[in-house]
Each structure stands twice: as structure tokens, then as C-alpha cells.
Amino acid sequence: LTCQEIIAERIMLGLRLRNGVSLPERIAPQTTRLLDEGLLQRVDNRFFVPKKHILITDEIVAQLISQ
């Protein structure tokens, strides 16, 4: 796997966990937009996908890592 693919996999798996995942600072604009749209939630410094959006996690990840 490439470095980008490893990061994407880590984000995709981490967002599905109850504890969530820390996200890289470089994706802050996408993170802010997804938080505003309710597609991500944040507790402290950890981000996760709300249960009602878990089926579209792959799409959320794609939006996070797109540049």
C-alpha cells in the first residue's frame, strides 16, 4: 500500500470506532465542512461518524482525503 492508502485505511477504520480517530491537520477544511453538515462528530480531539451515517463512511472518507 502507498502512504496515502495507509492513511485512508487508518481514517476509514478509525471513524467507525467508538473512540474515533485523530485526523491530520491538513484536512481541516474538509473536517470543518463535514462537522457542520453533521456527517462527523468530535469528542475532544477524536472524530467519528455518527451511527446514522455509518453506511456512508466510505463516502465521508473520500471527502476527507480528496484534495
Coordinates of N, CA and C in Angstrom, one line a residue:
L1 N 0.8 -1.2 0.0 CA 0.0 0.0 0.0 C 0.9 1.2 0.0
T2 N 0.4 2.3 -0.6 CA 1.1 3.5 -0.6 C 0.8 4.3 0.7
C3 N 1.6 5.3 1.0 CA 1.4 6.1 2.2 C 0.0 6.6 2.2
Q4 N -0.5 7.2 1.1 CA -1.8 7.8 1.0 C -2.9 6.7 1.3
E5 N -2.7 5.5 0.8 CA -3.7 4.4 1.0 C -3.7 4.0 2.5
I6 N -2.5 3.9 3.1 CA -2.4 3.6 4.5 C -3.2 4.6 5.4
I7 N -3.0 5.9 5.1 CA -3.7 7.0 5.8 C -5.2 6.8 5.6
A8 N -5.6 6.6 4.4 CA -7.0 6.5 4.1 C -7.6 5.3 4.9
E9 N -6.9 4.2 4.9 CA -7.4 3.0 5.6 C -7.5 3.3 7.1
R10 N -6.5 3.9 7.7 CA -6.5 4.2 9.1 C -7.7 5.2 9.4
I11 N -7.9 6.2 8.6 CA -9.0 7.1 8.8 C -10.4 6.3 8.7
M12 N -10.5 5.5 7.7 CA -11.8 4.8 7.5 C -12.1 3.8 8.6
L13 N -11.1 3.1 9.1 CA -11.3 2.2 10.2 C -11.5 3.0 11.5
G14 N -10.7 4.0 11.7 CA -10.8 4.8 13.0 C -12.2 5.5 13.1
L15 N -12.7 6.0 12.0 CA -14.0 6.7 12.1 C -15.2 5.8 12.5
R16 N -15.0 4.5 12.3 CA -16.0 3.5 12.6 C -15.9 3.1 14.1
L17 N -14.8 3.4 14.8 CA -14.7 3.0 16.2 C -15.4 4.0 17.1
R18 N -15.8 3.5 18.2 CA -16.4 4.3 19.3 C -15.5 5.4 19.8
N19 N -14.2 5.1 19.9 CA -13.2 6.1 20.3 C -12.8 7.1 19.2
G20 N -13.2 6.8 18.0 CA -12.9 7.7 16.9 C -11.4 7.7 16.5
V21 N -11.0 8.7 15.8 CA -9.6 8.8 15.3 C -9.2 10.3 15.3
S22 N -7.9 10.5 15.6 CA -7.4 11.9 15.4 C -7.2 12.1 13.9
L23 N -7.5 13.2 13.4 CA -7.4 13.5 11.9 C -6.2 14.5 11.7
P24 N -5.5 14.3 10.6 CA -4.4 15.2 10.3 C -4.9 16.6 10.1
E25 N -4.1 17.5 10.5 CA -4.4 19.0 10.4 C -4.6 19.4 9.0
R26 N -3.9 18.8 8.0 CA -4.0 19.2 6.6 C -5.4 19.0 6.0
I27 N -6.3 18.2 6.7 CA -7.6 18.0 6.2 C -8.7 18.8 6.9
A28 N -8.2 19.9 7.6 CA -9.1 20.7 8.5 C -10.3 21.3 7.7
P29 N -10.1 21.8 6.5 CA -11.2 22.4 5.8 C -12.3 21.4 5.5
Q30 N -12.0 20.2 5.1 CA -13.0 19.1 4.9 C -13.6 18.7 6.2
T31 N -12.8 18.6 7.2 CA -13.3 18.2 8.5 C -14.4 19.2 9.0
T32 N -14.0 20.5 8.9 CA -15.0 21.5 9.4 C -16.3 21.4 8.6
R33 N -16.2 21.3 7.3 CA -17.5 21.2 6.5 C -18.3 19.9 6.9
L34 N -17.6 18.8 7.1 CA -18.4 17.6 7.4 C -18.9 17.7 8.9
L35 N -18.3 18.3 9.8 CA -18.8 18.6 11.1 C -20.1 19.5 11.0
D36 N -20.0 20.5 10.2 CA -21.1 21.4 10.0 C -22.3 20.7 9.4
E37 N -22.1 19.8 8.5 CA -23.1 19.0 7.9 C -23.7 17.9 8.7
G38 N -23.0 17.6 9.9 CA -23.5 16.5 10.7 C -23.0 15.2 10.3
L39 N -22.1 15.1 9.4 CA -21.6 13.8 8.9 C -20.4 13.3 9.7
L40 N -19.8 14.2 10.5 CA -18.8 13.8 11.5 C -19.2 14.4 12.8
Q41 N -18.7 13.8 13.9 CA -18.8 14.3 15.2 C -17.5 14.3 15.9
R42 N -17.3 15.2 16.8 CA -16.0 15.3 17.5 C -16.2 15.3 19.0
V43 N -15.4 14.5 19.7 CA -15.3 14.5 21.1 C -13.9 14.7 21.5
D44 N -13.6 15.8 22.2 CA -12.2 16.2 22.4 C -11.5 16.3 21.1
N45 N -10.5 15.6 20.9 CA -9.7 15.7 19.7 C -9.9 14.5 18.8
R46 N -11.0 13.7 19.0 CA -11.3 12.5 18.3 C -12.5 12.7 17.4
F47 N -12.5 12.2 16.2 CA -13.6 12.3 15.3 C -14.1 10.9 15.0
F48 N -15.5 10.9 14.8 CA -16.1 9.6 14.4 C -17.4 10.0 13.6
V49 N -17.8 8.9 12.9 CA -19.1 9.0 12.1 C -20.2 8.7 13.0
P50 N -21.3 9.5 13.0 CA -22.5 9.2 13.8 C -23.1 7.9 13.3
K51 N -23.7 7.1 14.2 CA -24.3 5.9 13.8 C -25.3 6.0 12.6
K52 N -26.0 7.1 12.5 CA -27.0 7.2 11.4 C -26.3 7.4 10.1
H53 N -25.0 7.7 10.0 CA -24.3 7.8 8.8 C -23.2 6.8 8.6
I54 N -23.2 5.7 9.4 CA -22.2 4.7 9.3 C -22.1 4.0 7.9
L55 N -23.3 3.9 7.3 CA -23.3 3.2 5.9 C -22.7 4.1 4.8
I56 N -22.4 5.3 5.1 CA -21.8 6.2 4.1 C -20.4 6.6 4.5
T57 N -19.8 5.8 5.4 CA -18.4 6.1 5.9 C -17.4 6.2 4.7
D58 N -17.5 5.3 3.8 CA -16.6 5.3 2.7 C -16.6 6.7 1.9
E59 N -17.8 7.2 1.7 CA -18.0 8.4 1.0 C -17.5 9.6 1.9
I60 N -17.7 9.5 3.2 CA -17.1 10.6 4.1 C -15.6 10.6 4.0
V61 N -15.0 9.4 4.1 CA -13.6 9.3 4.0 C -13.1 9.8 2.6
A62 N -13.8 9.5 1.6 CA -13.4 10.0 0.2 C -13.4 11.6 0.3
Q63 N -14.4 12.2 0.9 CA -14.4 13.6 1.0 C -13.3 14.2 1.9
L64 N -12.9 13.4 2.9 CA -11.9 13.9 3.8 C -10.5 13.9 3.1
I65 N -10.2 12.9 2.3 CA -8.9 12.8 1.8 C -8.8 13.4 0.4
S66 N -9.9 13.8 -0.2 CA -9.8 14.5 -1.5 C -9.1 15.8 -1.4
Q67 N -8.3 16.2 -2.3 CA -7.6 17.5 -2.3 C -7.8 18.3 -3.5

